[in-house]
CSV table of C-alpha atoms in Angstrom, one decimal:
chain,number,residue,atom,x,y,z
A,297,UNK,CA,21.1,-40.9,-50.9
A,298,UNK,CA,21.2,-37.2,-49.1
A,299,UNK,CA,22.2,-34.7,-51.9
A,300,UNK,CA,25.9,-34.0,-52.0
A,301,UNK,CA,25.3,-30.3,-50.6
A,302,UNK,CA,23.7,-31.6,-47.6
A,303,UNK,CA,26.4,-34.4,-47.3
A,304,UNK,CA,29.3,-31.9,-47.6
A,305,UNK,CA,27.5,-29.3,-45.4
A,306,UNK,CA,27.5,-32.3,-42.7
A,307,UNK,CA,31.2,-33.3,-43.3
A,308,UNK,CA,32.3,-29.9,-43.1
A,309,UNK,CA,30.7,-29.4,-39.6
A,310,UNK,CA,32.0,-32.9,-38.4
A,311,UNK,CA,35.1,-32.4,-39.5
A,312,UNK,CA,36.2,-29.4,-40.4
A,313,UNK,CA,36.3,-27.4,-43.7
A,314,UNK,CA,39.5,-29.3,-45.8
A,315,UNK,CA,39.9,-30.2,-48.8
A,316,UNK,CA,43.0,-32.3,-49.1
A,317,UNK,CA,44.2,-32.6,-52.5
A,318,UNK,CA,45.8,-35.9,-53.9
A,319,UNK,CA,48.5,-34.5,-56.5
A,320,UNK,CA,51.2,-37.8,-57.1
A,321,UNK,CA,53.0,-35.6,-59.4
A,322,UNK,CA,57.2,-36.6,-60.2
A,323,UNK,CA,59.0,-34.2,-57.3
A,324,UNK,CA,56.7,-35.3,-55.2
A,325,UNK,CA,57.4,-39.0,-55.4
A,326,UNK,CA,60.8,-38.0,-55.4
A,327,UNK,CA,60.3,-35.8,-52.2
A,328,UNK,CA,58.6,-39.0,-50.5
A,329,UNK,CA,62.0,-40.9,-51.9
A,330,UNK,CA,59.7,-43.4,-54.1
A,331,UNK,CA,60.4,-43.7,-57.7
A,332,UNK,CA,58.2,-42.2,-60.7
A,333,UNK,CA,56.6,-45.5,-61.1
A,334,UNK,CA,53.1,-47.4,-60.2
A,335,UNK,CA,54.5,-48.6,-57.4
A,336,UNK,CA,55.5,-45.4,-56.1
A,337,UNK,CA,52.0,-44.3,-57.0
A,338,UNK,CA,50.4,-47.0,-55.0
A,339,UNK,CA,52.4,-46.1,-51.9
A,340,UNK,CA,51.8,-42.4,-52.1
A,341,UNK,CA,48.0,-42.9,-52.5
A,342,UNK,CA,47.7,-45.7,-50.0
A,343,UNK,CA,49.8,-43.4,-47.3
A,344,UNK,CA,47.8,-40.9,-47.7
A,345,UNK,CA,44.4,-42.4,-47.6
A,346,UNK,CA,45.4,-44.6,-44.7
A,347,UNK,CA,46.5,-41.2,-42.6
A,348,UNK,CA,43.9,-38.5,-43.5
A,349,UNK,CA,40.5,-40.9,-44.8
A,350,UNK,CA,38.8,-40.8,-41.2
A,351,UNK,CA,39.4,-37.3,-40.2
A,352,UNK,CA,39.3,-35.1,-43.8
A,353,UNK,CA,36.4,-33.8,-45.1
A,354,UNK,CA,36.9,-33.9,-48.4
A,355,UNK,CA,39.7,-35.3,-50.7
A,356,UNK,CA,40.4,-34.4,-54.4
A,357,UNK,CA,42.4,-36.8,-56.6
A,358,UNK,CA,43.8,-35.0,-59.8
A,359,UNK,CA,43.0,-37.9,-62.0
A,360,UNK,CA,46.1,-36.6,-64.5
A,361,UNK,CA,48.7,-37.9,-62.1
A,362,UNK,CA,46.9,-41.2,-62.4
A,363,UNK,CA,46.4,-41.5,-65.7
A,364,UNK,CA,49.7,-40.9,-66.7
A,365,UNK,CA,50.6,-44.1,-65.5
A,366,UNK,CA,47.7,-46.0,-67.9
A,367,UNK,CA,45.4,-48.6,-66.6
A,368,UNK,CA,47.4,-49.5,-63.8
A,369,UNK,CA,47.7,-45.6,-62.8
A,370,UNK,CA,43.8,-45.8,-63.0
A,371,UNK,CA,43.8,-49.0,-60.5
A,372,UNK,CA,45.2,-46.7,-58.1
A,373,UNK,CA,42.8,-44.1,-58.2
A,374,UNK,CA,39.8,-46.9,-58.2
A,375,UNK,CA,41.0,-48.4,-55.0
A,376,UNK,CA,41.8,-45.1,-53.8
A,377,UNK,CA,38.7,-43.5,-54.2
A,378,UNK,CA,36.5,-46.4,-53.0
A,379,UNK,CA,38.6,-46.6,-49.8
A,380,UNK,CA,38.2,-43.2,-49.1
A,381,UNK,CA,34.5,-42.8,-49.0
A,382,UNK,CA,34.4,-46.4,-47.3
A,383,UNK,CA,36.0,-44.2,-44.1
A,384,UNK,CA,33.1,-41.4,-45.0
A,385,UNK,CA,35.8,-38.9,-47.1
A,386,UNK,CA,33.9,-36.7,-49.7
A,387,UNK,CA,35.9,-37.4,-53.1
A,388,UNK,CA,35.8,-34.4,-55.5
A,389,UNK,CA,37.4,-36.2,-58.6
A,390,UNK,CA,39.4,-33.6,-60.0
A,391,UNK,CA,39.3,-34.8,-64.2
A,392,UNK,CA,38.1,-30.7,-65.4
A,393,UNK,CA,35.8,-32.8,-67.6
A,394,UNK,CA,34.1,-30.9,-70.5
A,395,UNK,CA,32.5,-31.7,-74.1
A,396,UNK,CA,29.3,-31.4,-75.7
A,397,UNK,CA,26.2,-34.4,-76.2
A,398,UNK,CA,27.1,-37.8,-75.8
A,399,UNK,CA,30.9,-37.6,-74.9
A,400,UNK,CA,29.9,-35.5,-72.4
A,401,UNK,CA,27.2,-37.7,-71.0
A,402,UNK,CA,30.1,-40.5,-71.3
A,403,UNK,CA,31.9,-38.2,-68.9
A,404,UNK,CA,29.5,-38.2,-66.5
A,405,UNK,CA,28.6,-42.1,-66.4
A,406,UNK,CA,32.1,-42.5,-65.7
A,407,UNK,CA,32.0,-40.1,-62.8
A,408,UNK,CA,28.6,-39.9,-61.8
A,409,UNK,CA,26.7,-42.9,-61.7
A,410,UNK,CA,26.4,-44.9,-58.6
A,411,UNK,CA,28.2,-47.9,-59.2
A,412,UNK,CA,30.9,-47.1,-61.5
A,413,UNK,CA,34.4,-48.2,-60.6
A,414,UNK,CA,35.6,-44.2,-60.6
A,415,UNK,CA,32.0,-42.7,-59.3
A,416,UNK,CA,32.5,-39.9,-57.0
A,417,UNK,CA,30.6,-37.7,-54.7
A,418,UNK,CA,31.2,-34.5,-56.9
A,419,UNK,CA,33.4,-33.9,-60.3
A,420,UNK,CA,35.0,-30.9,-61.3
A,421,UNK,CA,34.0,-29.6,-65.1
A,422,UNK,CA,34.7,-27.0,-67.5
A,423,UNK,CA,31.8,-25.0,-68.9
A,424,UNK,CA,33.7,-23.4,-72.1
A,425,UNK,CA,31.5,-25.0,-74.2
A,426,UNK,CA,28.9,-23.0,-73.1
A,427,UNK,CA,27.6,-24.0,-69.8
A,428,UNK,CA,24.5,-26.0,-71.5
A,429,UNK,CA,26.7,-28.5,-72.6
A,430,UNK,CA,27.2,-29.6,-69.3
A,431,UNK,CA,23.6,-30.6,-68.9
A,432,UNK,CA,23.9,-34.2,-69.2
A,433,UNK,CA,26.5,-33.9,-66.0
A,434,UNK,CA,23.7,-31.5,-64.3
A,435,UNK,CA,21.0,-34.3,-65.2
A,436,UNK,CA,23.0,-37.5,-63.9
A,437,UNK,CA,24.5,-35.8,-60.8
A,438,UNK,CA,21.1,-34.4,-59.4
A,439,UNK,CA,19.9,-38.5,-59.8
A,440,UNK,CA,22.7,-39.9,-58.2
A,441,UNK,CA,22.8,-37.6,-55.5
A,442,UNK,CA,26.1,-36.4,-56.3
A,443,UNK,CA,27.9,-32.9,-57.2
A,444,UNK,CA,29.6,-30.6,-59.7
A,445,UNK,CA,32.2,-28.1,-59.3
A,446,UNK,CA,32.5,-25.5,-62.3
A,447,UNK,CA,35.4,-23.4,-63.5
A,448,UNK,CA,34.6,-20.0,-62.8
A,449,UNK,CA,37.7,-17.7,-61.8
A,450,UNK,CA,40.2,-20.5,-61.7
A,451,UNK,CA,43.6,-19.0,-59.6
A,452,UNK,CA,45.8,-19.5,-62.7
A,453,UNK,CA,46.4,-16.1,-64.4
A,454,UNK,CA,45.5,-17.4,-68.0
A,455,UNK,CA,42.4,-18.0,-66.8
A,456,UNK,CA,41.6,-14.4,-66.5
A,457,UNK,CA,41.4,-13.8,-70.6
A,458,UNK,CA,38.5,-16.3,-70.5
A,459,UNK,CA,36.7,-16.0,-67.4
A,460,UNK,CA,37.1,-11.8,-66.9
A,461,UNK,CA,35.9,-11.7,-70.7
A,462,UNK,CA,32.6,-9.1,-71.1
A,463,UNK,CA,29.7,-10.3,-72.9
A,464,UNK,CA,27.3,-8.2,-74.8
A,465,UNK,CA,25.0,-7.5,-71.6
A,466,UNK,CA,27.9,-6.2,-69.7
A,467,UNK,CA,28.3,-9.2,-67.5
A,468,UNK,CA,31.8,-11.2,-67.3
A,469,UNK,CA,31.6,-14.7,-68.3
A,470,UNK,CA,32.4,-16.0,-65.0
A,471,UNK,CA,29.8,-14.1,-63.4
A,472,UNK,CA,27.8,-15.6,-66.0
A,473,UNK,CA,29.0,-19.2,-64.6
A,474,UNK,CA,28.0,-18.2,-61.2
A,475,UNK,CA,24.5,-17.1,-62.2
A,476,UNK,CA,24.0,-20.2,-63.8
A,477,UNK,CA,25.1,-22.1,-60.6
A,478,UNK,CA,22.9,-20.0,-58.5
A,479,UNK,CA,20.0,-20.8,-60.5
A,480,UNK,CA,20.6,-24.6,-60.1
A,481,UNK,CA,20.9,-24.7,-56.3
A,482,UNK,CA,17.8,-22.1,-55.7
A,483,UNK,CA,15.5,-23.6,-53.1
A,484,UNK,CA,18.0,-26.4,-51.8
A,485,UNK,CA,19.0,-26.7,-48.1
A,486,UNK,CA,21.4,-26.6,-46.5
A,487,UNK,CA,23.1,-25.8,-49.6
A,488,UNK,CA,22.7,-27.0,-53.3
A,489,UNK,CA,25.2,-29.4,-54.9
A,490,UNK,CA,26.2,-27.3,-57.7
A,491,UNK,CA,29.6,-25.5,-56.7
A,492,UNK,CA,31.9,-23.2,-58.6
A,493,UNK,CA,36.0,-23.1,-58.4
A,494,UNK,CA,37.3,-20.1,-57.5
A,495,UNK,CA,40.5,-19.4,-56.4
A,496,UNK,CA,41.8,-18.3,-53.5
A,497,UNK,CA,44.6,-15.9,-54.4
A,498,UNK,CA,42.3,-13.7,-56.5
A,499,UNK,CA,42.0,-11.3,-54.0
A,500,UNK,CA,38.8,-8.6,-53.8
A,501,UNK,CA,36.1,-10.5,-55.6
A,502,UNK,CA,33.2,-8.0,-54.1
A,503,UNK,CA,32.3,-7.5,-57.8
A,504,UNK,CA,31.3,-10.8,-58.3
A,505,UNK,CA,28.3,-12.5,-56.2
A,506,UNK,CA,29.8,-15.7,-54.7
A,507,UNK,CA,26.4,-16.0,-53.0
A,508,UNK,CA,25.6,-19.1,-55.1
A,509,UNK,CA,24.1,-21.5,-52.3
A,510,UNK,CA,26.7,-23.5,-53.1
A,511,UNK,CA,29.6,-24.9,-52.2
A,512,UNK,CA,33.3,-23.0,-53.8
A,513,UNK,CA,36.3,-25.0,-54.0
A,514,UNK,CA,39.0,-22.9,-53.3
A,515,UNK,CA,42.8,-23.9,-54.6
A,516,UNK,CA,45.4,-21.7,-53.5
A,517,UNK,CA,46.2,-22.3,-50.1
A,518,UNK,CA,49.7,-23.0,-49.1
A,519,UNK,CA,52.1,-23.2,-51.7
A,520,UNK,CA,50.2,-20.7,-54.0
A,521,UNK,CA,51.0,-18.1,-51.7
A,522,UNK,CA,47.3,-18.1,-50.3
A,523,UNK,CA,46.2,-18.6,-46.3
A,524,UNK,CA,43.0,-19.2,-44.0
A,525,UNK,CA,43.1,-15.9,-43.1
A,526,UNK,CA,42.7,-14.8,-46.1
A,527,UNK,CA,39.6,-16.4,-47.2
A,528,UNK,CA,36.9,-14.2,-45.4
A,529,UNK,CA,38.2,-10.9,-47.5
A,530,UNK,CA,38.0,-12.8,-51.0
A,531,UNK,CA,35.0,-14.8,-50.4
A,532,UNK,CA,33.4,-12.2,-48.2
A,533,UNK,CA,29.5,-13.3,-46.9
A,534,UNK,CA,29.5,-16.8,-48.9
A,535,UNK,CA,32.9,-17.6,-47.1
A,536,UNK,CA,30.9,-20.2,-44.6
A,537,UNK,CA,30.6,-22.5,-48.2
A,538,UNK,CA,34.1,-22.5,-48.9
A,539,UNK,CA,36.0,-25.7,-49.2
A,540,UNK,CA,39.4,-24.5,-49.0
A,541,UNK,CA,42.1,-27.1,-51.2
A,542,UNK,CA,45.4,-27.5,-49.8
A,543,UNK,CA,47.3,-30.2,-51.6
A,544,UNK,CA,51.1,-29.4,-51.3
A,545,UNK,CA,50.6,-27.7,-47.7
A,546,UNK,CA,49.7,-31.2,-46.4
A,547,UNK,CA,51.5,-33.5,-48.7
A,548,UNK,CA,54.8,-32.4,-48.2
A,549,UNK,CA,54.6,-33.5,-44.4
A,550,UNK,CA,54.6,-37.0,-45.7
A,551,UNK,CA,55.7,-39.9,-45.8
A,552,UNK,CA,55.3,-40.2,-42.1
A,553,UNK,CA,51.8,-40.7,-41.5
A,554,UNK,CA,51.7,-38.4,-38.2
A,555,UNK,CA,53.0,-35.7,-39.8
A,556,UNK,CA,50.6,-36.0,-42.8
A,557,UNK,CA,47.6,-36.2,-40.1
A,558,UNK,CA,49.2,-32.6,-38.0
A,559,UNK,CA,49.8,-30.9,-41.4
A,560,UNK,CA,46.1,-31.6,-42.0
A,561,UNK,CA,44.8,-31.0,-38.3
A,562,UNK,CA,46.9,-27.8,-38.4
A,563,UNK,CA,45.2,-26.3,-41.7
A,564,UNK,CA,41.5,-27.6,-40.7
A,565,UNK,CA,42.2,-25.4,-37.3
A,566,UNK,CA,43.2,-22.7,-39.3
A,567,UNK,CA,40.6,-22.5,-41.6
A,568,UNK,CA,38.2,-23.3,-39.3
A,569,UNK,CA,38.9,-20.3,-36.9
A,570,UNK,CA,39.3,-18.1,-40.0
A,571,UNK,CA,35.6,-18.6,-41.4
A,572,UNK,CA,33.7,-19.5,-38.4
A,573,UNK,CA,30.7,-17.3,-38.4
């Protein structure tokens, strides 16, 4: 299997740098008029998967909204992702996994090994454990071919106390992350598989080298307030390895599948002019 930096570097250029996120939470059910139920759940995901899995790069399931609904919530999100990479979508299964020795290594057999009913092509983690604990993830995604997305400046303004915190050598702790990630993917082409999460309604983030030769999953576009164009003045030189998330922006088009499939067209364009280099 083609590392998943080389595999999202060619999904990106086939079809276009997306990231549609998969967020079946209550109002938007209700939006959709299906109830708060499984089988509401079922005919969210399969409407969406159906409309967007042959022409999306990249999809990212929050596993909460599935989970919430037990094993049968789970089902969903099996069948889903399977389905989705069947019609060559990336999945980024977003679970924000994160624990220390063999939990975490439970963590990433779930997620990471070929073969598992939930394995995807990348998982996002948390490192606040200290980023060593997520070796066991590092270990089992480089052998599978797949990916990891770290927490690094998340777009949520709590994050900030955490991840803008100053160590004893005078560097932040998620420049810390990003160094880390940098050192994993040195040497890799096109890009290494190692990404970080950074959000994109931080603004100015010049003070920060992004330059990971990796990939950065972006949240914030659409209903956070941020858009394509601003991507190239937050992510400056490293913009070209963005993978911009917009969930609600494309979701709320639904249930008609047409609609899903312009929303989607209509923020691929828009990214896509705004980072083309």
């Amino acid at each position: 299997m083609n590392s998943f930096g080389a595999r999202l570097r060619s999904a990106m250029d086939a079809r276009g740098p997306l990231c549609v996120g998969i967020d079946p939470h209550a109002s938007l059910l209700a939006a959709w008029g299906l109830k708060d139920d499984v089988d509401g759940l079922e005919t969210f995901t399969r409407t969406v998967v159906e409309a967007l899995a042959d022409t999306v790069a990249v999809f990212k399931p929050q596993s909460a909204f599935f989970e919430r609904f037990g094993s049968r919530g789970i089902a969903v999100l099996e069948r889903a992702v399977a389905d989705l990479r069947a019609a060559g979508g990336l999945v980024v299964m977003d679970a924000k996994r994160g624990d220390i020795g063999s939990t975490m290594a439970a963590y990433a057999e779930t997620y990471l090994r070929p073969g598992a009913p939930l394995f995807s092509d990348a998982l996002t983690v948390s490192p606040y454990l200290g980023y060593g604990s997520l070796q066991p993830a590092v270990d089992l995604a480089r052998e599978s071919g797949a990916g990891l997305f770290v927490l690094a400046l998340t777009s949520n303004p709590e994050g900030a106390e955490v991840q803008r915190a100053v160590r004893e050598d005078g560097r932040t702790i998620g420049a810390t992350m990003l160094a880390h990630l940098a050192a994993e993917n040195a040497g890799e082409t096109p890009m290494g598989s190692f990404g970080a999460v950074v959000g994109a309604t931080l603004g100015d983030l010049s003070s920060f080298d992004l330059d990971i030769n990796g990939p950065l999953l972006a949240p914030g576009i659409g209903a956070q307030g941020a858009t394509a164009a601003d991507l190239p003045a937050v992510f400056g030189p490293a913009v070209r390895n963005v993978v911009p998330n917009v969930s609600r922006g494309v979701l709320k088009a639904g249930p008609d599948a047409a609609a899903l499939k312009d929303a989607a067209e209509r923020f691929a364009d828009e990214i896509r002019a705004a980072v083309a280099v």
